[in-house]
Amino acid sequence: MAVTEGSRTHLGACPHDCPDTCSMVVTITDGKVDKVRGNGDHPFTRGGLCVKVTDYPNHVYSADRITTPLERVGPKGSGQFRPISWDTALDRIAERYCEIIATDGPEAILPYSYLGNMGILNGLTVGDRFFNGLGTSVSERTFCDGGAITAYIMTLGPTAAVDPESLVHSKYIVIWACNVLSNNLHLWPFIEQAQANGAKVVVIDPMRHRTAEKADWHLQIRPGTDAALALAMMHVIFAEGLADEDFLANHTVGAAELAEHVQQYTPEWAAKQTGLAADDIRTLAREYAAAEPSMIRIGVAIERSAAGGNAARAIFCLPALVGAWRHVGGGVLQMPIWAFPVNWDDLHGPHPRADEVRIVNQWRLGDALTGQLDGPPVRSLFVYNSNPAVVIAGQQAVLAGLAREDLFTVVSEHFMTDTARYADIVLPATMAMEQNDLMFSWGHLYLTYNPQMIEPVGESVPNNELFRRLAARMGLDDPWFSLSDDEQLARALDWSAPQMEGITLDRLKTEGYARLNVPEAGAYAPHAAGGFLTPSGKVELVSSMAAGGNFVAPLFRQGIPGNQDGSPVDALPTWRPPVEVGADARFPLALISPKSHAFLNSQYGNMDRQLDQQGPPRLALHPDDAASRGIAHGDRVRVFNDRGAVLAVARVTDQVAAGVAAMPMGHWASGSEGGLSVNALNATRYADIGRAPTFSDTAVQVERA
Ligand SMILES: Nc1nc2c(c(=O)[nH]1)N[C@H]1C(S)=C(S)[C@@H](COP(=O)(O)OP(=O)(O)OC[C@H]3O[C@@H](n4cnc5c(=O)[nH]c(N)nc54)[C@H](O)[C@@H]3O)O[C@H]1N2
Ligand SMILES: Nc1nc2c(c(=O)[nH]1)N[C@H]1C(S)=C(S)[C@@H](COP(=O)(O)OP(=O)(O)OC[C@H]3O[C@@H](n4cnc5c(=O)[nH]c(N)nc54)[C@H](O)[C@@H]3O)O[C@H]1N2
Ligand code: SF4
Ligand SMILES: [Mo]
């Protein structure tokens, strides 16, 4: 990298866990990031970034950036640290790890990471070879779509399925639990164009958010009841002869069983579960079946309840019932990650099996840290790319565990997050412009390259360099750690795969991005003639994997089917009522906690501009629910259940239905009055499939504070 005087621009990539994976134009002036904007040439980015990222230079040069390794000098959580050198930090870690491994074995060390950075080099799998090399406990990462991805693979197989750009050709677009305008902004122009061409846009969501406002029809469903709606839609489609019998006969397994199975799920029955009108359910099913082509964009919240995985399966069955796959712009859009020929197996190295090493689901971190799990005690926690003190349920147990004086915690971070505050050693991490990476995308079909553009801020290092250093210090001889970034990238993808034809690393470095070699969006209907990637090659309405026990989705330990109690999944998608909502009269409100518009999960929750934009933690409450509790707009309220209480400002609005409350996630616990944020209210119970979380089945009560 050459830093020169004066101003120059580079093409880079937004590193965030966001489906849009924007191509960025970065202006560097005198060796510093000056400005970022969206790349106007990129067919998906189309020139704009988003509200979170427009002032990215402030993020890079924030006075709060961690710039050197730090060692704790005060009590846990006090935030008292002193700078130390990298050598000292690595020595401290190696000494403790050797001692822990000798005394309690490597499983007493628990790594913890997610997608703070989504790059192929520095993202999800970057630490796996190191920790697997030591034989530590394995951290199972299922809290973002693990359930719905499993449902998808069970029903359709690992197929890219739909090019998001082809939504311009859709005539009926169902946005099912996705706040596109906040969370997938760059998809919106494609939907808007379809709408301008006459498509009807339907939003199914408990919240009338900014996306629902723009829809032609908003169905305000009760949280956790989507399976009832999808099953009743199938009931109507079969009962009224709206199914595409030819597609069913040729490209599905189990249509007759499914048709019989859904006879019980009438619109009247589903109306009781969902809070929707039976006639609206019929209309939705009829319009969806009649439109050519119809499209469903499914968001992550579907999976987050007792029947959430089954809801996702039912939704993934729908396009086959009406033959939507026949057309460009027909089918279902979840995430087209499967289009990218990433060698996940090589990136994370050989994964130990469940009978070889302890696997700890990330959702159970609080339990793991407070001695509630089998196996050796967790004596050390290593966190990178994640902020569990904010993003996972059971916040009180997580904070209590992190406060253990005997827990040796290492955190690699940009900022002193609620998690890092409890560390013994904090290690400074680089941001996008300070490191090389290549991005796949879970929202479009382009690879995007990001070159290092500036010197690292302070002594920060990229995640892959962090693990090179740790591997050397721990004496791991895995040759992976001696590879350069380019050498790692050479192995990270199957560059000879057909969809990589014409794409080289050199080309990506020059042009910034490249569309996978797949048909252009206007000709992309990959399942027009079937060819699904399930074991049968067909849409498995009856799943052959359901009874199969322990398959691991080919993506980084996400998605292991099986009900919470370990019993097999039903062969056909099946209804289960919410577990918590409606079960206890003391907690009559259903709480959801969707994403914050101005934060990226918990990131930017410490930045003034984004905090201003997002405002304080707010609870959206229906006017009737507010009135019956004597709560006025702007009042301080206490939101509580048996797990705990959080404080918020009441936002009295009919954007939510009576009986439902919404409190976005992302605010830091430390920045919240009372020291807890919304995940203090959520349970660590799993959903039905893939050990997904259950944010959409949380019961609370609210009172004036
Ligand atoms: N601004 C912003 N953008 C983001 C993120 C962020 O934090 N902020 N996070 C990124 C990440 S990691 C992800 S996974 C994506 C997620 O993007 P989305 O899939 O849009 O995720 P959520 O906001 O969690 O939930 C989407 C919608 O589901 C609704 N919902 C909740 N429960 C239910 C239910 O039971 N049924 C139905 N039908 N709807 C329900 C919520 O009201 C919400 O509007 O966004 C990414 N983009
Ligand atoms: N209540 C509720 N909780 C939720 C959700 C919800 O809808 N409701 N959504 C869930 C979902 S979908 C997701 S994906 C998870 C998100 O969970 P996380 O991925 O843990 O979310 P972030 O808050 O983005 O935390 C990432 C952390 O990594 C740090 N980081 C960023 N880049 C780097 C890097 O290059 N190196 C290192 N070392 N660190 C880096 C950031 O500073 C940040 O603190 O949250 C889940 N939690
Ligand atoms: S967070 Fe998402 S929308 Fe915003 S710049 Fe990054 S990729 Fe684009
Ligand atoms: Mo996510």
Tab-separated table of N, CA and C in Angstrom, residues 331-428:
chain	number	residue	atom	x	y	z
A	331	GLY	N	-40.724	-16.590	-7.091
A	331	GLY	CA	-40.014	-17.469	-6.163
A	331	GLY	C	-39.919	-16.853	-4.786
A	332	VAL	N	-38.813	-17.129	-4.120
A	332	VAL	CA	-38.635	-16.574	-2.784
A	332	VAL	C	-37.202	-16.077	-2.636
A	333	LEU	N	-37.076	-14.900	-2.031
A	333	LEU	CA	-35.761	-14.310	-1.803
A	333	LEU	C	-35.468	-14.376	-0.316
A	334	GLN	N	-34.512	-15.214	0.047
A	334	GLN	CA	-34.050	-15.219	1.424
A	334	GLN	C	-32.680	-14.548	1.440
A	335	MET	N	-31.651	-15.292	1.067
A	335	MET	CA	-30.333	-14.689	0.898
A	335	MET	C	-29.577	-15.519	-0.128
A	336	PRO	N	-29.070	-14.862	-1.172
A	336	PRO	CA	-28.437	-15.646	-2.242
A	336	PRO	C	-26.976	-16.008	-1.962
A	337	ILE	N	-26.649	-16.221	-0.696
A	337	ILE	CA	-25.256	-16.562	-0.356
A	337	ILE	C	-24.750	-17.794	-1.075
A	338	TRP	N	-25.670	-18.709	-1.371
A	338	TRP	CA	-25.232	-19.986	-1.929
A	338	TRP	C	-24.677	-19.834	-3.339
A	339	ALA	N	-24.860	-18.674	-3.943
A	339	ALA	CA	-24.309	-18.448	-5.287
A	339	ALA	C	-22.791	-18.321	-5.250
A	340	PHE	N	-22.246	-17.959	-4.088
A	340	PHE	CA	-20.808	-17.667	-4.007
A	340	PHE	C	-20.039	-18.944	-3.683
A	341	PRO	N	-19.087	-19.309	-4.541
A	341	PRO	CA	-18.378	-20.575	-4.298
A	341	PRO	C	-17.260	-20.397	-3.261
A	342	VAL	N	-17.668	-20.042	-2.052
A	342	VAL	CA	-16.687	-19.845	-0.982
A	342	VAL	C	-16.331	-21.216	-0.406
A	343	ASN	N	-15.054	-21.448	-0.227
A	343	ASN	CA	-14.602	-22.725	0.354
A	343	ASN	C	-14.667	-22.639	1.878
A	344	TRP	N	-15.890	-22.672	2.407
A	344	TRP	CA	-16.021	-22.518	3.863
A	344	TRP	C	-15.204	-23.560	4.596
A	345	ASP	N	-15.183	-24.787	4.050
A	345	ASP	CA	-14.460	-25.854	4.745
A	345	ASP	C	-12.982	-25.512	4.892
A	346	ASP	N	-12.427	-24.910	3.858
A	346	ASP	CA	-11.012	-24.554	3.926
A	346	ASP	C	-10.814	-23.352	4.848
A	347	LEU	N	-11.769	-22.430	4.816
A	347	LEU	CA	-11.625	-21.241	5.658
A	347	LEU	C	-11.659	-21.592	7.139
A	348	HIS	N	-12.606	-22.437	7.524
A	348	HIS	CA	-12.645	-22.719	8.969
A	348	HIS	C	-11.833	-23.948	9.351
A	349	GLY	N	-11.295	-24.660	8.346
A	349	GLY	CA	-10.491	-25.830	8.668
A	349	GLY	C	-11.386	-26.954	9.147
A	350	PRO	N	-10.804	-28.135	9.416
A	350	PRO	CA	-11.640	-29.264	9.826
A	350	PRO	C	-12.390	-28.927	11.114
A	351	HIS	N	-13.703	-29.094	11.079
A	351	HIS	CA	-14.495	-28.826	12.277
A	351	HIS	C	-14.557	-30.074	13.129
A	352	PRO	N	-14.258	-29.977	14.395
A	352	PRO	CA	-14.422	-31.141	15.255
A	352	PRO	C	-15.899	-31.519	15.340
A	353	ARG	N	-16.176	-32.800	15.557
A	353	ARG	CA	-17.558	-33.242	15.647
A	353	ARG	C	-18.078	-33.061	17.079
A	354	ALA	N	-19.400	-33.099	17.169
A	354	ALA	CA	-20.030	-32.884	18.474
A	354	ALA	C	-19.576	-33.921	19.497
A	355	ASP	N	-19.224	-35.126	19.029
A	355	ASP	CA	-18.777	-36.127	20.007
A	355	ASP	C	-17.288	-35.987	20.320
A	356	GLU	N	-16.636	-35.044	19.659
A	356	GLU	CA	-15.203	-34.843	19.921
A	356	GLU	C	-14.947	-33.652	20.832
A	357	VAL	N	-15.805	-32.680	20.745
A	357	VAL	CA	-15.533	-31.446	21.468
A	357	VAL	C	-16.850	-30.835	21.916
A	358	ARG	N	-16.819	-30.096	22.986
A	358	ARG	CA	-18.052	-29.475	23.477
A	358	ARG	C	-18.491	-28.350	22.531
A	359	ILE	N	-19.762	-28.392	22.174
A	359	ILE	CA	-20.316	-27.332	21.336
A	359	ILE	C	-21.259	-26.506	22.197
A	360	VAL	N	-21.008	-25.219	22.239
A	360	VAL	CA	-21.821	-24.332	23.064
A	360	VAL	C	-22.570	-23.386	22.144
A	361	ASN	N	-23.881	-23.460	22.141
A	361	ASN	CA	-24.633	-22.513	21.331
A	361	ASN	C	-24.439	-21.110	21.900
A	362	GLN	N	-24.277	-20.146	21.011
A	362	GLN	CA	-23.995	-18.782	21.452
A	362	GLN	C	-25.113	-18.200	22.299
A	363	TRP	N	-26.293	-18.755	22.072
A	363	TRP	CA	-27.453	-18.269	22.812
A	363	TRP	C	-27.332	-18.596	24.282
A	364	ARG	N	-26.508	-19.599	24.583
A	364	ARG	CA	-26.391	-20.077	25.959
A	364	ARG	C	-25.165	-19.485	26.650
A	365	LEU	N	-24.649	-18.372	26.170
A	365	LEU	CA	-23.421	-17.820	26.761
A	365	LEU	C	-23.583	-17.538	28.247
A	366	GLY	N	-24.715	-16.932	28.603
A	366	GLY	CA	-24.938	-16.640	30.023
A	366	GLY	C	-24.853	-17.921	30.847
A	367	ASP	N	-25.507	-18.984	30.362
A	367	ASP	CA	-25.461	-20.268	31.060
A	367	ASP	C	-24.026	-20.800	31.106
A	368	ALA	N	-23.339	-20.688	29.983
A	368	ALA	CA	-21.973	-21.219	29.923
A	368	ALA	C	-21.067	-20.507	30.927
A	369	LEU	N	-21.248	-19.209	31.046
A	369	LEU	CA	-20.353	-18.444	31.927
A	369	LEU	C	-20.735	-18.569	33.389
A	370	THR	N	-21.980	-18.976	33.645
A	370	THR	CA	-22.389	-19.071	35.044
A	370	THR	C	-22.521	-20.522	35.490
A	371	GLY	N	-21.804	-21.410	34.779
A	371	GLY	CA	-21.673	-22.788	35.254
A	371	GLY	C	-22.902	-23.655	35.061
A	372	GLN	N	-23.785	-23.302	34.113
A	372	GLN	CA	-25.006	-24.096	33.925
A	372	GLN	C	-24.852	-25.172	32.849
A	373	LEU	N	-23.696	-25.265	32.214
A	373	LEU	CA	-23.558	-26.243	31.131
A	373	LEU	C	-22.703	-27.419	31.562
A	374	ASP	N	-22.877	-28.552	30.865
A	374	ASP	CA	-22.043	-29.723	31.128
A	374	ASP	C	-20.605	-29.460	30.678
A	375	GLY	N	-19.711	-30.283	31.171
A	375	GLY	CA	-18.322	-30.206	30.720
A	375	GLY	C	-17.490	-29.335	31.639
A	376	PRO	N	-16.237	-29.138	31.259
A	376	PRO	CA	-15.337	-28.357	32.111
A	376	PRO	C	-15.841	-26.929	32.265
A	377	PRO	N	-15.494	-26.275	33.352
A	377	PRO	CA	-15.921	-24.881	33.527
A	377	PRO	C	-15.348	-24.020	32.405
A	378	VAL	N	-16.077	-22.963	32.030
A	378	VAL	CA	-15.502	-22.028	31.064
A	378	VAL	C	-14.597	-21.089	31.850
A	379	ARG	N	-13.314	-21.209	31.603
A	379	ARG	CA	-12.345	-20.386	32.354
A	379	ARG	C	-11.885	-19.189	31.535
A	380	SER	N	-12.068	-19.286	30.219
A	380	SER	CA	-11.628	-18.163	29.397
A	380	SER	C	-12.575	-17.962	28.228
A	381	LEU	N	-12.826	-16.707	27.911
A	381	LEU	CA	-13.709	-16.345	26.810
A	381	LEU	C	-12.917	-15.449	25.863
A	382	PHE	N	-13.027	-15.727	24.562
A	382	PHE	CA	-12.322	-14.893	23.577
A	382	PHE	C	-13.361	-14.348	22.593
A	383	VAL	N	-13.590	-13.049	22.632
A	383	VAL	CA	-14.635	-12.439	21.798
A	383	VAL	C	-14.015	-11.587	20.700
A	384	TYR	N	-14.460	-11.799	19.478
A	384	TYR	CA	-14.089	-10.907	18.368
A	384	TYR	C	-15.292	-10.813	17.451
A	385	ASN	N	-15.444	-9.708	16.733
A	385	ASN	CA	-16.563	-9.556	15.784
A	385	ASN	C	-17.923	-9.706	16.443
A	386	SER	N	-18.038	-9.450	17.701
A	386	SER	CA	-19.344	-9.604	18.345
A	386	SER	C	-19.406	-8.818	19.642
A	387	ASN	N	-20.632	-8.543	20.049
A	387	ASN	CA	-20.853	-7.786	21.279
A	387	ASN	C	-21.966	-8.446	22.088
A	388	PRO	N	-21.663	-9.641	22.624
A	388	PRO	CA	-22.740	-10.427	23.249
A	388	PRO	C	-23.423	-9.731	24.419
A	389	ALA	N	-22.761	-8.805	25.092
A	389	ALA	CA	-23.414	-8.145	26.224
A	389	ALA	C	-24.646	-7.372	25.776
A	390	VAL	N	-24.736	-7.067	24.481
A	390	VAL	CA	-25.906	-6.338	23.975
A	390	VAL	C	-26.790	-7.200	23.088
A	391	VAL	N	-26.202	-8.041	22.257
A	391	VAL	CA	-26.988	-8.638	21.173
A	391	VAL	C	-27.674	-9.956	21.515
A	392	ILE	N	-27.354	-10.569	22.649
A	392	ILE	CA	-28.048	-11.842	22.903
A	392	ILE	C	-28.955	-11.753	24.119
A	393	ALA	N	-29.942	-12.659	24.111
A	393	ALA	CA	-30.907	-12.720	25.206
A	393	ALA	C	-30.204	-13.170	26.484
A	394	GLY	N	-30.911	-13.018	27.576
A	394	GLY	CA	-30.322	-13.414	28.856
A	394	GLY	C	-29.219	-12.451	29.262
A	395	GLN	N	-29.438	-11.174	28.974
A	395	GLN	CA	-28.394	-10.168	29.202
A	395	GLN	C	-27.873	-10.173	30.649
A	396	GLN	N	-28.767	-10.364	31.606
A	396	GLN	CA	-28.325	-10.335	33.015
A	396	GLN	C	-27.302	-11.437	33.277
A	397	ALA	N	-27.580	-12.644	32.771
A	397	ALA	CA	-26.647	-13.759	33.000
A	397	ALA	C	-25.332	-13.518	32.260
A	398	VAL	N	-25.429	-12.932	31.061
A	398	VAL	CA	-24.199	-12.642	30.314
A	398	VAL	C	-23.349	-11.649	31.104
A	399	LEU	N	-23.980	-10.586	31.591
A	399	LEU	CA	-23.225	-9.572	32.340
A	399	LEU	C	-22.679	-10.168	33.641
A	400	ALA	N	-23.476	-11.014	34.302
A	400	ALA	CA	-23.000	-11.647	35.543
A	400	ALA	C	-21.799	-12.553	35.237
A	401	GLY	N	-21.885	-13.284	34.135
A	401	GLY	CA	-20.780	-14.170	33.772
A	401	GLY	C	-19.529	-13.377	33.436
A	402	LEU	N	-19.722	-12.300	32.661
A	402	LEU	CA	-18.564	-11.482	32.283
A	402	LEU	C	-17.904	-10.860	33.512
A	403	ALA	N	-18.683	-10.652	34.574
A	403	ALA	CA	-18.158	-9.997	35.780
A	403	ALA	C	-17.348	-10.959	36.656
A	404	ARG	N	-17.357	-12.250	36.307
A	404	ARG	CA	-16.582	-13.211	37.117
A	404	ARG	C	-15.101	-12.831	37.152
A	405	GLU	N	-14.584	-12.608	38.336
A	405	GLU	CA	-13.180	-12.197	38.444
A	405	GLU	C	-12.243	-13.307	37.950
A	406	ASP	N	-12.688	-14.562	38.023
A	406	ASP	CA	-11.811	-15.673	37.639
A	406	ASP	C	-11.904	-16.002	36.147
A	407	LEU	N	-12.765	-15.302	35.425
A	407	LEU	CA	-12.890	-15.576	33.987
A	407	LEU	C	-11.856	-14.742	33.243
A	408	PHE	N	-11.015	-15.402	32.457
A	408	PHE	CA	-9.999	-14.665	31.688
A	408	PHE	C	-10.600	-14.323	30.328
A	409	THR	N	-10.913	-13.050	30.135
A	409	THR	CA	-11.631	-12.634	28.928
A	409	THR	C	-10.742	-11.775	28.037
A	410	VAL	N	-10.703	-12.157	26.763
A	410	VAL	CA	-9.965	-11.383	25.769
A	410	VAL	C	-10.984	-10.881	24.755
A	411	VAL	N	-10.924	-9.601	24.413
A	411	VAL	CA	-11.867	-9.053	23.437
A	411	VAL	C	-11.100	-8.249	22.395
A	412	SER	N	-11.314	-8.570	21.143
A	412	SER	CA	-10.740	-7.783	20.047
A	412	SER	C	-11.821	-6.835	19.553
A	413	GLU	N	-11.551	-5.561	19.544
A	413	GLU	CA	-12.615	-4.572	19.291
A	413	GLU	C	-12.106	-3.255	18.688
A	414	HIS	N	-13.069	-2.495	18.169
A	414	HIS	CA	-12.813	-1.105	17.775
A	414	HIS	C	-13.025	-0.166	18.958
A	415	PHE	N	-14.026	-0.511	19.777
A	415	PHE	CA	-14.476	0.399	20.836
A	415	PHE	C	-14.608	-0.346	22.161
A	416	MET	N	-14.671	0.425	23.238
A	416	MET	CA	-14.880	-0.156	24.559
A	416	MET	C	-16.368	-0.474	24.703
A	417	THR	N	-16.777	-1.590	24.087
A	417	THR	CA	-18.189	-1.986	24.117
A	417	THR	C	-18.562	-2.508	25.505
A	418	ASP	N	-19.834	-2.795	25.664
A	418	ASP	CA	-20.299	-3.368	26.938
A	418	ASP	C	-19.613	-4.697	27.223
A	419	THR	N	-19.213	-5.406	26.181
A	419	THR	CA	-18.483	-6.667	26.373
A	419	THR	C	-17.017	-6.380	26.697
A	420	ALA	N	-16.393	-5.508	25.893
A	420	ALA	CA	-14.959	-5.229	26.068
A	420	ALA	C	-14.658	-4.659	27.457
A	421	ARG	N	-15.607	-3.911	27.978
A	421	ARG	CA	-15.448	-3.303	29.304
A	421	ARG	C	-15.104	-4.344	30.374
A	422	TYR	N	-15.532	-5.599	30.164
A	422	TYR	CA	-15.294	-6.661	31.141
A	422	TYR	C	-14.043	-7.484	30.822
A	423	ALA	N	-13.296	-7.083	29.812
A	423	ALA	CA	-12.163	-7.919	29.393
A	423	ALA	C	-10.983	-7.778	30.344
A	424	ASP	N	-10.129	-8.791	30.322
A	424	ASP	CA	-8.823	-8.687	30.978
A	424	ASP	C	-7.812	-8.107	29.999
A	425	ILE	N	-7.950	-8.510	28.737
A	425	ILE	CA	-7.087	-7.988	27.683
A	425	ILE	C	-7.986	-7.514	26.538
A	426	VAL	N	-7.785	-6.292	26.092
A	426	VAL	CA	-8.500	-5.787	24.915
A	426	VAL	C	-7.481	-5.598	23.798
A	427	LEU	N	-7.832	-6.065	22.605
A	427	LEU	CA	-6.909	-5.964	21.465
A	427	LEU	C	-7.527	-5.054	20.406
A	428	PRO	N	-6.759	-4.126	19.867
A	428	PRO	CA	-7.329	-3.175	18.909
A	428	PRO	C	-7.460	-3.775	17.507
